[in-house]
mmCIF file of C-alpha atoms and ligand atoms in Angstrom:
data_model
loop_
_atom_site.group_PDB
_atom_site.id
_atom_site.type_symbol
_atom_site.label_atom_id
_atom_site.label_comp_id
_atom_site.label_asym_id
_atom_site.label_seq_id
_atom_site.Cartn_x
_atom_site.Cartn_y
_atom_site.Cartn_z
ATOM 1 C CA MET A 927 155.380 195.451 -188.900
ATOM 2 C CA SER A 928 152.476 194.643 -190.552
ATOM 3 C CA GLU A 929 151.120 196.445 -193.635
ATOM 4 C CA THR A 930 147.826 195.399 -192.983
ATOM 5 C CA ALA A 931 144.580 197.766 -193.208
ATOM 6 C CA LYS A 932 145.666 200.625 -190.979
ATOM 7 C CA ALA A 933 143.513 203.876 -190.983
ATOM 8 C CA ALA A 934 145.219 206.584 -193.052
ATOM 9 C CA VAL A 935 146.714 209.059 -191.344
ATOM 10 C CA THR A 936 145.124 212.635 -191.842
ATOM 11 C CA VAL A 937 145.689 216.242 -190.381
ATOM 12 C CA PRO A 938 142.364 216.220 -188.580
ATOM 13 C CA SER A 939 143.328 213.025 -186.675
ATOM 14 C CA LEU A 940 146.709 214.364 -186.020
ATOM 15 C CA ARG A 941 145.450 217.893 -184.756
ATOM 16 C CA SER A 942 144.398 216.724 -181.620
ATOM 17 C CA ARG A 943 146.962 214.068 -180.841
ATOM 18 C CA LYS A 944 148.020 215.362 -177.483
ATOM 19 C CA ARG A 945 149.628 213.418 -174.832
ATOM 20 C CA ARG A 946 147.964 215.005 -172.066
ATOM 21 C CA THR A 947 144.631 213.474 -173.305
ATOM 22 C CA GLY A 948 146.015 210.097 -173.211
ATOM 23 C CA ALA A 949 147.002 209.991 -177.244
ATOM 24 C CA VAL A 950 150.034 207.668 -178.027
ATOM 25 C CA PRO A 951 153.069 210.031 -178.984
ATOM 26 C CA ILE A 952 153.379 210.674 -182.918
ATOM 27 C CA VAL A 953 156.009 209.310 -184.902
ATOM 28 C CA MET A 954 157.768 211.324 -187.728
ATOM 29 C CA VAL A 955 160.676 210.166 -189.914
ATOM 30 C CA THR A 956 162.302 211.913 -192.743
ATOM 31 C CA ALA A 957 162.431 210.073 -196.178
ATOM 32 C CA TYR A 958 163.627 211.284 -199.552
ATOM 33 C CA ASP A 959 162.957 208.572 -202.000
ATOM 34 C CA GLU A 960 160.645 205.872 -202.879
ATOM 35 C CA PRO A 961 162.374 203.040 -200.942
ATOM 36 C CA GLY A 962 162.947 205.128 -198.028
ATOM 37 C CA ALA A 963 159.203 206.124 -197.890
ATOM 38 C CA ARG A 964 158.314 202.460 -198.244
ATOM 39 C CA ILE A 965 160.629 201.359 -195.255
ATOM 40 C CA VAL A 966 159.026 204.068 -193.050
ATOM 41 C CA SER A 967 155.663 203.293 -194.161
ATOM 42 C CA ASN A 968 156.272 199.663 -193.308
ATOM 43 C CA ALA A 969 157.703 200.265 -190.030
ATOM 44 C CA GLY A 970 153.893 202.131 -188.993
ATOM 45 C CA VAL A 971 155.346 205.772 -188.875
ATOM 46 C CA ASP A 972 152.581 208.364 -188.950
ATOM 47 C CA ILE A 973 154.295 210.969 -190.893
ATOM 48 C CA VAL A 974 157.067 210.962 -193.280
ATOM 49 C CA LEU A 975 158.530 214.186 -193.471
ATOM 50 C CA VAL A 976 160.212 214.903 -197.005
ATOM 51 C CA GLY A 977 162.630 217.344 -195.071
ATOM 52 C CA ASP A 978 164.765 219.902 -196.847
ATOM 53 C CA SER A 979 167.512 218.278 -195.013
ATOM 54 C CA VAL A 980 167.659 216.103 -198.143
ATOM 55 C CA SER A 981 170.124 218.988 -198.765
ATOM 56 C CA ASN A 982 172.791 217.729 -196.443
ATOM 57 C CA ASN A 983 171.971 213.831 -196.290
ATOM 58 C CA VAL A 984 171.366 213.062 -199.865
ATOM 59 C CA LEU A 985 172.789 215.623 -201.867
ATOM 60 C CA GLY A 986 176.105 216.416 -199.885
ATOM 61 C CA HIS A 987 175.507 220.006 -198.681
ATOM 62 C CA GLN A 988 177.005 221.397 -195.510
ATOM 63 C CA ASP A 989 173.423 222.611 -194.741
ATOM 64 C CA ALA A 990 170.027 223.170 -196.294
ATOM 65 C CA LEU A 991 170.491 226.436 -198.012
ATOM 66 C CA HIS A 992 171.094 224.832 -201.342
ATOM 67 C CA ILE A 993 168.163 223.551 -202.724
ATOM 68 C CA ASP A 994 164.855 225.136 -204.173
ATOM 69 C CA THR A 995 161.312 224.096 -204.492
ATOM 70 C CA ASP A 996 162.161 221.852 -207.793
ATOM 71 C CA VAL A 997 164.609 219.927 -205.983
ATOM 72 C CA MET A 998 161.870 219.271 -203.128
ATOM 73 C CA VAL A 999 159.177 218.533 -205.680
ATOM 74 C CA HIS A 1000 161.490 216.089 -207.357
ATOM 75 C CA HIS A 1001 161.872 214.221 -203.852
ATOM 76 C CA VAL A 1002 158.145 214.702 -202.649
ATOM 77 C CA ALA A 1003 157.101 213.066 -205.823
ATOM 78 C CA ALA A 1004 159.488 210.236 -205.249
ATOM 79 C CA VAL A 1005 158.227 209.480 -201.637
ATOM 80 C CA ALA A 1006 154.575 209.740 -203.100
ATOM 81 C CA GLN A 1007 155.360 206.939 -205.403
ATOM 82 C CA ALA A 1008 155.461 204.465 -202.243
ATOM 83 C CA HIS A 1009 151.880 205.202 -201.477
ATOM 84 C CA PRO A 1010 152.746 205.433 -197.759
ATOM 85 C CA HIS A 1011 150.030 204.761 -195.020
ATOM 86 C CA CYS A 1012 151.656 207.893 -193.254
ATOM 87 C CA LEU A 1013 150.719 211.536 -193.926
ATOM 88 C CA ILE A 1014 153.234 213.063 -196.438
ATOM 89 C CA VAL A 1015 154.534 216.388 -195.108
ATOM 90 C CA GLY A 1016 156.823 218.181 -197.734
ATOM 91 C CA ASP A 1017 159.315 220.843 -196.636
ATOM 92 C CA MET A 1018 159.101 224.519 -197.853
ATOM 93 C CA PRO A 1019 163.109 225.064 -198.750
ATOM 94 C CA TRP A 1020 164.656 228.211 -197.682
ATOM 95 C CA MET A 1021 163.590 231.139 -199.981
ATOM 96 C CA SER A 1022 160.526 229.519 -201.174
ATOM 97 C CA TYR A 1023 158.441 231.477 -198.860
ATOM 98 C CA HIS A 1024 160.286 234.573 -197.705
ATOM 99 C CA LEU A 1025 159.706 237.038 -200.896
ATOM 100 C CA SER A 1026 155.979 237.284 -201.037
ATOM 101 C CA THR A 1027 152.762 235.597 -199.899
ATOM 102 C CA ASP A 1028 151.639 234.781 -203.366
ATOM 103 C CA GLU A 1029 154.861 232.958 -204.282
ATOM 104 C CA ALA A 1030 154.756 231.019 -200.984
ATOM 105 C CA VAL A 1031 151.282 229.824 -201.804
ATOM 106 C CA ARG A 1032 152.592 228.809 -205.392
ATOM 107 C CA ASN A 1033 155.405 227.030 -203.830
ATOM 108 C CA ALA A 1034 153.356 225.224 -201.258
ATOM 109 C CA ALA A 1035 150.636 224.135 -204.260
ATOM 110 C CA LYS A 1036 153.642 222.643 -206.139
ATOM 111 C CA LEU A 1037 154.565 220.519 -203.121
ATOM 112 C CA ILE A 1038 150.952 219.342 -202.895
ATOM 113 C CA ARG A 1039 150.723 218.752 -206.834
ATOM 114 C CA ALA A 1040 153.772 216.655 -206.290
ATOM 115 C CA GLY A 1041 152.039 214.526 -203.503
ATOM 116 C CA ALA A 1042 152.587 216.076 -200.209
ATOM 117 C CA GLN A 1043 149.558 216.184 -197.849
ATOM 118 C CA ALA A 1044 150.782 219.239 -195.945
ATOM 119 C CA VAL A 1045 153.708 221.492 -196.085
ATOM 120 C CA LYS A 1046 156.167 222.462 -193.048
ATOM 121 C CA LEU A 1047 157.873 225.818 -192.922
ATOM 122 C CA GLU A 1048 160.080 227.482 -190.550
ATOM 123 C CA GLY A 1049 160.058 230.419 -188.553
ATOM 124 C CA GLY A 1050 157.641 232.503 -185.903
ATOM 125 C CA ARG A 1051 155.529 235.526 -186.075
ATOM 126 C CA ALA A 1052 157.405 237.089 -189.225
ATOM 127 C CA ARG A 1053 156.140 233.740 -191.035
ATOM 128 C CA LEU A 1054 152.430 234.543 -189.839
ATOM 129 C CA PRO A 1055 151.046 236.172 -192.787
ATOM 130 C CA VAL A 1056 152.492 233.500 -194.970
ATOM 131 C CA ILE A 1057 151.296 230.495 -192.941
ATOM 132 C CA GLU A 1058 147.618 232.406 -193.288
ATOM 133 C CA ALA A 1059 147.703 232.766 -196.719
ATOM 134 C CA ILE A 1060 148.704 228.986 -197.465
ATOM 135 C CA ILE A 1061 145.929 227.588 -194.711
ATOM 136 C CA ARG A 1062 143.636 230.216 -196.673
ATOM 137 C CA ALA A 1063 144.565 227.880 -199.561
ATOM 138 C CA GLU A 1064 143.332 224.761 -197.904
ATOM 139 C CA ILE A 1065 146.890 223.727 -197.822
ATOM 140 C CA PRO A 1066 147.627 222.311 -193.917
ATOM 141 C CA VAL A 1067 150.796 223.712 -192.520
ATOM 142 C CA MET A 1068 153.134 222.449 -189.952
ATOM 143 C CA GLY A 1069 155.479 225.005 -188.468
ATOM 144 C CA HIS A 1070 158.837 224.657 -187.197
ATOM 145 C CA LEU A 1071 160.435 226.687 -184.182
ATOM 146 C CA GLY A 1072 163.469 226.570 -182.014
ATOM 147 C CA LEU A 1073 166.794 225.681 -183.937
ATOM 148 C CA THR A 1074 165.280 226.212 -187.494
ATOM 149 C CA PRO A 1075 168.412 224.854 -189.865
ATOM 150 C CA GLN A 1076 167.273 227.290 -192.652
ATOM 151 C CA SER A 1077 168.779 230.201 -190.057
ATOM 152 C CA VAL A 1078 171.848 228.659 -189.499
ATOM 153 C CA LEU A 1079 173.861 231.991 -190.732
ATOM 154 C CA ALA A 1080 171.967 234.078 -188.647
ATOM 155 C CA MET A 1081 172.105 232.001 -185.678
ATOM 156 C CA GLY A 1082 175.864 231.271 -186.147
ATOM 157 C CA GLY A 1083 175.781 227.703 -186.404
ATOM 158 C CA PHE A 1084 173.619 224.698 -185.158
ATOM 159 C CA LYS A 1085 173.150 225.921 -181.787
ATOM 160 C CA VAL A 1086 170.686 225.176 -179.005
ATOM 161 C CA GLN A 1087 167.928 228.207 -178.737
ATOM 162 C CA ALA A 1088 165.875 229.616 -176.220
ATOM 163 C CA ARG A 1089 168.350 229.200 -173.312
ATOM 164 C CA ASN A 1090 167.191 231.972 -171.451
ATOM 165 C CA ILE A 1091 164.068 233.473 -170.110
ATOM 166 C CA ALA A 1092 163.534 236.087 -172.782
ATOM 167 C CA ALA A 1093 164.434 233.526 -175.479
ATOM 168 C CA ALA A 1094 161.999 230.988 -174.026
ATOM 169 C CA ASP A 1095 159.016 233.485 -173.757
ATOM 170 C CA ALA A 1096 159.340 234.799 -177.137
ATOM 171 C CA LEU A 1097 159.485 230.994 -178.589
ATOM 172 C CA LEU A 1098 156.246 230.171 -176.219
ATOM 173 C CA ASP A 1099 154.803 233.425 -178.128
ATOM 174 C CA ALA A 1100 155.446 232.397 -181.306
ATOM 175 C CA ALA A 1101 154.189 229.001 -180.766
ATOM 176 C CA LYS A 1102 150.834 230.328 -179.733
ATOM 177 C CA SER A 1103 150.583 232.533 -182.553
ATOM 178 C CA LEU A 1104 151.424 229.898 -185.028
ATOM 179 C CA GLU A 1105 148.315 227.967 -183.183
ATOM 180 C CA ALA A 1106 146.280 230.998 -183.680
ATOM 181 C CA ALA A 1107 147.188 231.093 -187.324
ATOM 182 C CA GLY A 1108 145.863 227.418 -187.754
ATOM 183 C CA CYS A 1109 148.857 225.297 -188.071
ATOM 184 C CA PHE A 1110 147.948 221.604 -187.003
ATOM 185 C CA ALA A 1111 151.135 220.813 -185.386
ATOM 186 C CA PHE A 1112 154.603 222.059 -185.293
ATOM 187 C CA VAL A 1113 158.364 220.727 -185.161
ATOM 188 C CA ILE A 1114 160.099 222.100 -181.907
ATOM 189 C CA GLU A 1115 164.016 221.578 -182.291
ATOM 190 C CA GLY A 1116 166.918 222.222 -180.634
ATOM 191 C CA VAL A 1117 165.686 223.506 -177.054
ATOM 192 C CA PRO A 1118 166.332 222.733 -173.529
ATOM 193 C CA ASP A 1119 163.610 220.285 -172.466
ATOM 194 C CA VAL A 1120 161.747 222.595 -170.119
ATOM 195 C CA VAL A 1121 161.237 224.808 -172.956
ATOM 196 C CA GLY A 1122 159.694 221.690 -175.080
ATOM 197 C CA ALA A 1123 157.603 221.022 -172.203
ATOM 198 C CA ALA A 1124 156.161 224.299 -171.601
ATOM 199 C CA VAL A 1125 155.418 224.784 -175.070
ATOM 200 C CA THR A 1126 153.693 221.645 -175.355
ATOM 201 C CA ASP A 1127 151.584 222.307 -172.166
ATOM 202 C CA ALA A 1128 150.554 225.548 -173.668
ATOM 203 C CA ILE A 1129 148.920 224.934 -176.812
ATOM 204 C CA GLY A 1130 146.414 222.853 -178.159
ATOM 205 C CA VAL A 1131 147.987 221.139 -181.196
ATOM 206 C CA PRO A 1132 150.780 218.754 -181.152
ATOM 207 C CA THR A 1133 154.444 219.311 -180.697
ATOM 208 C CA ILE A 1134 156.823 217.196 -182.499
ATOM 209 C CA GLY A 1135 160.203 217.340 -180.987
ATOM 210 C CA ILE A 1136 163.691 216.859 -181.967
ATOM 211 C CA GLY A 1137 166.334 217.499 -179.571
ATOM 212 C CA ALA A 1138 163.412 219.285 -177.356
ATOM 213 C CA GLY A 1139 163.210 216.664 -174.841
ATOM 214 C CA ARG A 1140 160.522 213.943 -173.310
ATOM 215 C CA SER A 1141 157.568 215.941 -172.891
ATOM 216 C CA CYS A 1142 156.964 216.675 -176.766
ATOM 217 C CA ASP A 1143 153.547 214.994 -178.440
ATOM 218 C CA GLY A 1144 155.759 213.096 -180.871
ATOM 219 C CA GLN A 1145 159.367 212.888 -181.732
ATOM 220 C CA VAL A 1146 161.050 213.100 -185.369
ATOM 221 C CA MET A 1147 164.273 211.464 -186.444
ATOM 222 C CA VAL A 1148 166.342 211.984 -189.779
ATOM 223 C CA PHE A 1149 166.313 208.598 -191.723
ATOM 224 C CA HIS A 1150 170.169 208.428 -192.220
ATOM 225 C CA ASP A 1151 171.039 209.543 -188.376
ATOM 226 C CA LEU A 1152 168.418 206.692 -187.289
ATOM 227 C CA LEU A 1153 170.026 204.168 -189.436
ATOM 228 C CA GLY A 1154 173.646 205.136 -189.288
ATOM 229 C CA LEU A 1155 173.539 206.190 -193.011
ATOM 230 C CA GLY A 1156 175.264 209.669 -192.478
ATOM 231 C CA SER A 1157 178.659 210.572 -192.477
ATOM 232 C CA ARG A 1158 178.610 213.266 -189.741
ATOM 233 C CA THR A 1159 178.947 212.233 -185.858
ATOM 234 C CA PRO A 1160 175.196 212.465 -185.054
ATOM 235 C CA PRO A 1161 174.278 215.056 -182.618
ATOM 236 C CA LYS A 1162 173.702 214.265 -178.852
ATOM 237 C CA PHE A 1163 169.607 213.868 -179.612
ATOM 238 C CA VAL A 1164 170.113 210.898 -181.903
ATOM 239 C CA ARG A 1165 169.727 207.530 -181.175
ATOM 240 C CA GLN A 1166 171.059 205.453 -183.988
ATOM 241 C CA TYR A 1167 169.292 201.949 -184.071
ATOM 242 C CA ALA A 1168 171.324 200.437 -186.638
ATOM 243 C CA GLU A 1169 174.468 200.822 -188.778
ATOM 244 C CA ILE A 1170 173.121 200.489 -192.596
ATOM 245 C CA GLY A 1171 176.264 202.646 -193.517
ATOM 246 C CA ARG A 1172 178.688 200.097 -192.337
ATOM 247 C CA ILE A 1173 176.444 196.818 -193.515
ATOM 248 C CA ALA A 1174 176.028 198.462 -197.005
ATOM 249 C CA THR A 1175 179.901 199.156 -196.951
ATOM 250 C CA ASP A 1176 180.722 195.603 -196.033
ATOM 251 C CA ALA A 1177 178.356 194.275 -198.698
ATOM 252 C CA ILE A 1178 179.789 196.096 -201.478
ATOM 253 C CA ALA A 1179 183.459 195.485 -200.605
ATOM 254 C CA ALA A 1180 182.199 191.807 -200.585
ATOM 255 C CA PHE A 1181 180.894 192.137 -204.223
ATOM 256 C CA ALA A 1182 183.800 193.615 -205.356
ATOM 257 C CA ALA A 1183 186.287 190.974 -203.766
ATOM 258 C CA ASP A 1184 183.932 188.227 -205.574
ATOM 259 C CA VAL A 1185 184.063 189.839 -209.034
ATOM 260 C CA ARG A 1186 188.024 190.428 -208.735
ATOM 261 C CA GLY A 1187 188.304 186.710 -207.418
ATOM 262 C CA GLY A 1188 186.385 185.344 -210.172
ATOM 263 C CA SER A 1189 183.611 183.758 -208.039
ATOM 264 C CA PHE A 1190 180.992 186.381 -209.575
ATOM 265 C CA PRO A 1191 178.971 185.725 -211.440
ATOM 266 C CA SER A 1192 178.262 182.028 -210.998
ATOM 267 C CA ASP A 1193 177.181 179.394 -213.679
ATOM 268 C CA ALA A 1194 173.829 179.925 -211.944
ATOM 269 C CA GLU A 1195 173.822 183.625 -211.965
ATOM 270 C CA SER A 1196 174.439 183.354 -215.967
ATOM 271 C CA TYR A 1197 171.865 182.806 -218.988
ATOM 272 C CA HIS A 1198 172.571 179.998 -221.056
ATOM 273 C CA GLY A 1199 172.215 179.672 -224.989
ATOM 274 C CA SER A 1200 171.399 176.478 -226.703
ATOM 275 C CA ALA A 1201 174.352 174.086 -227.459
ATOM 276 C CA GLU A 1202 173.941 175.065 -231.337
ATOM 277 C CA LEU A 1203 174.614 178.898 -230.444
ATOM 278 C CA GLY A 1204 177.629 177.931 -228.228
ATOM 279 C CA GLU A 1205 179.226 175.876 -231.407
ATOM 280 C CA ALA A 1206 178.192 178.580 -233.886
ATOM 281 C CA LEU A 1207 180.010 180.904 -231.551
ATOM 282 C CA SER A 1208 183.306 178.925 -230.883
HETATM 283 O O1 LIG B 1378 164.342 218.668 -192.649
HETATM 284 C C1 LIG B 1378 164.290 218.018 -191.657
HETATM 285 O O2 LIG B 1378 164.795 216.937 -191.599
HETATM 286 C C2 LIG B 1378 163.549 218.583 -190.459
HETATM 287 C C3 LIG B 1378 163.508 217.900 -189.358
HETATM 288 C C4 LIG B 1378 164.752 218.051 -188.802
HETATM 289 C C5 LIG B 1378 162.637 218.225 -188.380
HETATM 290 O O3 LIG B 1378 163.273 219.718 -190.868
#
């Protein structure tokens, strides 16, 4: 995919990208560091999400509850070093926006100063005051509804949400209030496809689905799932496009075999001193 002059992806350019108006679906992929962001950008993706899933995909935790704003700042800054063509969205980690609106705005600003161009946070109506305060500080906010991984303990596991009419209605209501509060888009995760479709239909900003069916205005996928780099068995909604983990393991095993067998480094892979130096040292 080319790196040629591509218009920058901005919040205003994304806000109206609804498929029902004929818009091309939005593509969002996570990245947590400079090489990852470079790959995602060169692939022509619209949004690079520096997800709090860095906690499980990179730092080895079971869930996203083990990282704070400083960790996210570190990874947003690394992604920004790639100067991606995509919009950089920084995820607000658990407890960075739960205590007070002032603290939430300050933490959102830290992600912006690290290089994010928008922030994402999880939750429905309970988060409206925080979302409004962040937007008042001129920071664009992406919402996140449905299976919200930061609620894993409250949900009793990573379970598909909004399976009954009451829960689906509550999700629809939350989506409308997030739109009214000014979110420019939101992620819908882990809901039945009919719920993803109903929410997408009901609102005027784009929905970006992950395990939310085919009707969303865009799709997001985790870098490590997409490339086969993770250790977990991927959930049903993952389509794995490569087996980079296996390729990398084979490459490193080949290096180890070459070192142990004495074929690495070769003469061509070594620096050579003058004959005089060789003689003096022998
Ligand atoms: O952190 C993350 O990777 C996410 C995506 C699953 C949307 O929030």
